[in-house]
Amino acid sequence: DGLKHLEYEKKPSVICTKCSNNCCRTIISFSSGSCYVTGNRCERGETDESAPPGKAGEAGKEKAKKQKNIPDMMKLHNRLIFRDYPFTAVSGDKKTVIGLPGVLEFWSSMPFWKTLFRTLGFEVIVSEKSSYDIFEKGLKFVPSDTACFPAKLVHGHAELLAENGADAVFFPMLVRMPREHPGADGNHTCVMLQGYPLVVGTSNDLEERYGVKLEKPIFHWYNEKIKIRQISGYFKTRWGIDEKTVARGIRQADRAASMFSEKMRREGEKIIKSLEGTDQFAVVLAGRPYHSDFLINHNLSRYFTSQGIPVLTLDSLPGLNSRDISGVRMDTTINFHTRMECAAIAASEHPNLEIVQIVSFGCGHDAILSDEMIREIRKRSSKELLILKLDEGESSGPLNIRVKSFIETVKARRKKNPETPVNPLPDKDAVYTRKDRKEKIILAPNLSPGFTYLISSVCRKDGLRMEPLNLADERAIELGKKFVHNDICYPAQINIGEALAFLEKNIYPPSSIAVGLAKNCEACRAGQYSVLARKALDEAGYPEVPIVTTGIDNKGIHPGFKLNLKHSIRLLWGLTMIDGLEMMLRRIRPYEKTRGLCDAVFSLHMKRISDNIDAGKSRLLKMFEEAIEDFNNVETFSLPRKPRVGIVGEILVNYHPSANCFIESYLELNGMEVVQPAMHDFFRKTVVIEKELGRRKMAPRYFLHYLVNSAADALYGHVHSRVWGTVKNNFRFAEYYGNIYDAAESIKHLIDLTYIGAEGWKLPGEIIHMVHSGVNSFVIVQPFGCLPNHITGRGMIKAVKKMFPHIQIIALDYDPDTSLGNVENRLQMLIINAREMEKNRSDAVKQKIIA
């Protein structure tokens, strides 16, 4: 009956003047005296200030007063993180202004760095609170539009500091940090934290434009002792401050950081205790520290406090690092991820807590985290995880609706149902044991056809049953898309889809199968493929199928499988020879008179070397020489050399033909010669980096670290010199091919050689090395949203082009729905330009001869 008498007035386009956003709002005033406001971006615009005093105005004031009294740890985080903490100067005035950007990891460590610089005699300025004006100020410098909003926001903050008088902007590359949880698997950071200072340094170019130096020291903090040593080393080398003085400053900085952390924990504990024994609940907003930035989270906490629900953050949860994470499937190698897993466990076990995950669009890690948090919650309770994916979009309406729906669902569940687990029993995942070595067939993952055939042969020589999988076809991609999280990177969907497609054909019973997967790069998604595969196999109906990986089995999923030193040495010899075969194949195939002959020669000798991989190096080298002789005997046309195109990028997309839409074949059919880096160098890169960490005393037990990795590097070098020396002495089109150290030498002035993210410095280093070899056109192939590509792929294009203005570089992103037409259109532009460059070069040579 009340609805019959309901009247309302709608006022569109009402500009809010309470802050600089100037939101254009729509205000609906009801006859009851209440009003509803939409279009506002912050809580200050939630009331109709133009309304005359009365019920609506009083209701608005009462609502604001009530909301102000609801605890909001996100607001407290914002207040505490940037405040000044007490200090005593330990060094004289440096007459230098240091700018600290309020971005990314600084949302956790700002009290530490701000206090440290001030104790050492620097003046410190911190960038202003984030706003869309700051975001737009830096938008033109963003090289990768699929990077997360928190990363894109950095460019504007850096610009602001340069404009506001900073002499230097401090933005360190944090590769490793001391692990917070004693049971965590590692101590890496996200690739974006590791490498984004490189991107800002290259894209914004503060030194050239403002005379402001971007300080971006690289830190590998394995533990607290090494942290102090590396910070002291930076200040001594860069600013001439002795270690003892820096150590005194660090003690004060640690005290400031502890004050911040303790205050957050104490207040969080108060909130939780105030709820115990009641039917009320608080919401844990689980994200990374920078998700406390109100621009990034779109002022999310207000949607809960306006409903009378207290808000907690991860750093306000007491006892977070005491949670048992032994049942977590994913590798807990990054502190911020481990915090979220612990929060999921804590919220599921406490009757007065609910949990919401904040996800930044484009964050690949969250594709794994979300599923794992849901699994841990359901093991312990009937609670559900609300996942809010946020980006730079300004619309607050959908966010408000999702939060209100979540709150109503939680209230309904709490009235109706006791807290009983959805999946009360712990998961018992299938495990590959020693007896399975003779009973189960391992499906070898595809990296490249040659590598997959080789690793199958190496394992079979050791008594394992292993079969190479076919390259992904349309059905495999369809299954990968169906059973793998749609935010995960394309290589995971490809490899898992290939295994599911094989199982679907029912060639062998599932009970006799194990799925093999590569495991590398702990800082990005590639280290977590086994977690995704386990979920996919379970949901596709194959829970009995175990998984084996090429990495360390820290989760106990394949105690019966391990690549030992003998395997590794055989793989090294075989892989390096396959690299040589592939180089000869690409060099001759565009000019062969008999179509398909080069492929036949390659296939014959790749299988021959792989099948006899246990024959000893002398016999293998003899077979390799015979392969070179067969390539030399392939008849070719006497044509001018075709324009060369270098293909670099993420390792699987780079070498897996169906993953990159057979780009190599397309380029050759259109008159190009393709050049690809050796796969040998991808694996050697890790050894080179670890050797460098030992040499520079950046790793624990650094001398032993250096010796062990030097020995491994010497083995790589020996195999490389023997194989490529054979090519140089016998192949009729032999050139100088170089090795990983040529790429390192090419790039060391741009990127620190201890940077480890995925392909890392190797990718731009390869481009530079190829330019010196006469290659002028390049394609970077990457999965859509690839985290390392934001840094050393797209992120380094500007720097490389600045060195070599004449070259062309295009970046192609791949996912299950990549349009072949779009790829071909982009490649045609590159082909046309490559031909034109080659013509101009030939004309210049002719003119020089005539002159």
mmCIF file of N, CA and C in Angstrom, residues 74 130 160 288 331 353 376 412 508 660 694 786 823:
data_model
loop_
_atom_site.group_PDB
_atom_site.id
_atom_site.type_symbol
_atom_site.label_atom_id
_atom_site.label_comp_id
_atom_site.label_asym_id
_atom_site.label_seq_id
_atom_site.Cartn_x
_atom_site.Cartn_y
_atom_site.Cartn_z
ATOM 1 N N MET A 74 41.089 0.796 6.462
ATOM 2 C CA MET A 74 41.669 1.310 5.229
ATOM 3 C C MET A 74 41.951 2.805 5.382
ATOM 4 N N SER A 130 46.713 10.042 -4.627
ATOM 5 C CA SER A 130 46.379 9.694 -6.009
ATOM 6 C C SER A 130 45.064 10.323 -6.442
ATOM 7 N N LEU A 160 54.876 14.079 -11.040
ATOM 8 C CA LEU A 160 54.518 15.057 -10.012
ATOM 9 C C LEU A 160 55.716 15.388 -9.130
ATOM 10 N N ARG A 288 46.662 -6.323 -2.018
ATOM 11 C CA ARG A 288 48.034 -5.931 -1.759
ATOM 12 C C ARG A 288 48.028 -4.574 -1.059
ATOM 13 N N ASP A 331 52.275 -22.392 -4.742
ATOM 14 C CA ASP A 331 53.557 -22.070 -4.130
ATOM 15 C C ASP A 331 53.476 -20.679 -3.507
ATOM 16 N N LEU A 353 34.032 -12.812 10.947
ATOM 17 C CA LEU A 353 34.756 -12.245 9.815
ATOM 18 C C LEU A 353 34.219 -12.772 8.486
ATOM 19 N N GLU A 376 40.366 -22.873 0.147
ATOM 20 C CA GLU A 376 40.690 -22.895 1.567
ATOM 21 C C GLU A 376 39.486 -22.492 2.423
ATOM 22 N N ALA A 412 21.734 -13.196 5.053
ATOM 23 C CA ALA A 412 20.772 -14.291 4.876
ATOM 24 C C ALA A 412 21.395 -15.612 5.281
ATOM 25 N N TYR A 508 44.645 -44.321 -23.644
ATOM 26 C CA TYR A 508 44.995 -45.135 -22.480
ATOM 27 C C TYR A 508 43.998 -44.800 -21.373
ATOM 28 N N ASN A 660 51.720 -19.578 -31.357
ATOM 29 C CA ASN A 660 51.964 -18.277 -31.991
ATOM 30 C C ASN A 660 51.353 -18.177 -33.388
ATOM 31 N N GLY A 694 76.280 -14.065 -6.665
ATOM 32 C CA GLY A 694 77.381 -14.494 -5.808
ATOM 33 C C GLY A 694 78.595 -13.589 -5.941
ATOM 34 N N CYS A 786 50.917 -10.608 -20.171
ATOM 35 C CA CYS A 786 52.132 -11.223 -19.618
ATOM 36 C C CYS A 786 52.871 -10.221 -18.741
ATOM 37 N N VAL A 823 46.640 -10.808 -36.451
ATOM 38 C CA VAL A 823 48.078 -11.117 -36.434
ATOM 39 C C VAL A 823 48.673 -10.900 -37.818
#
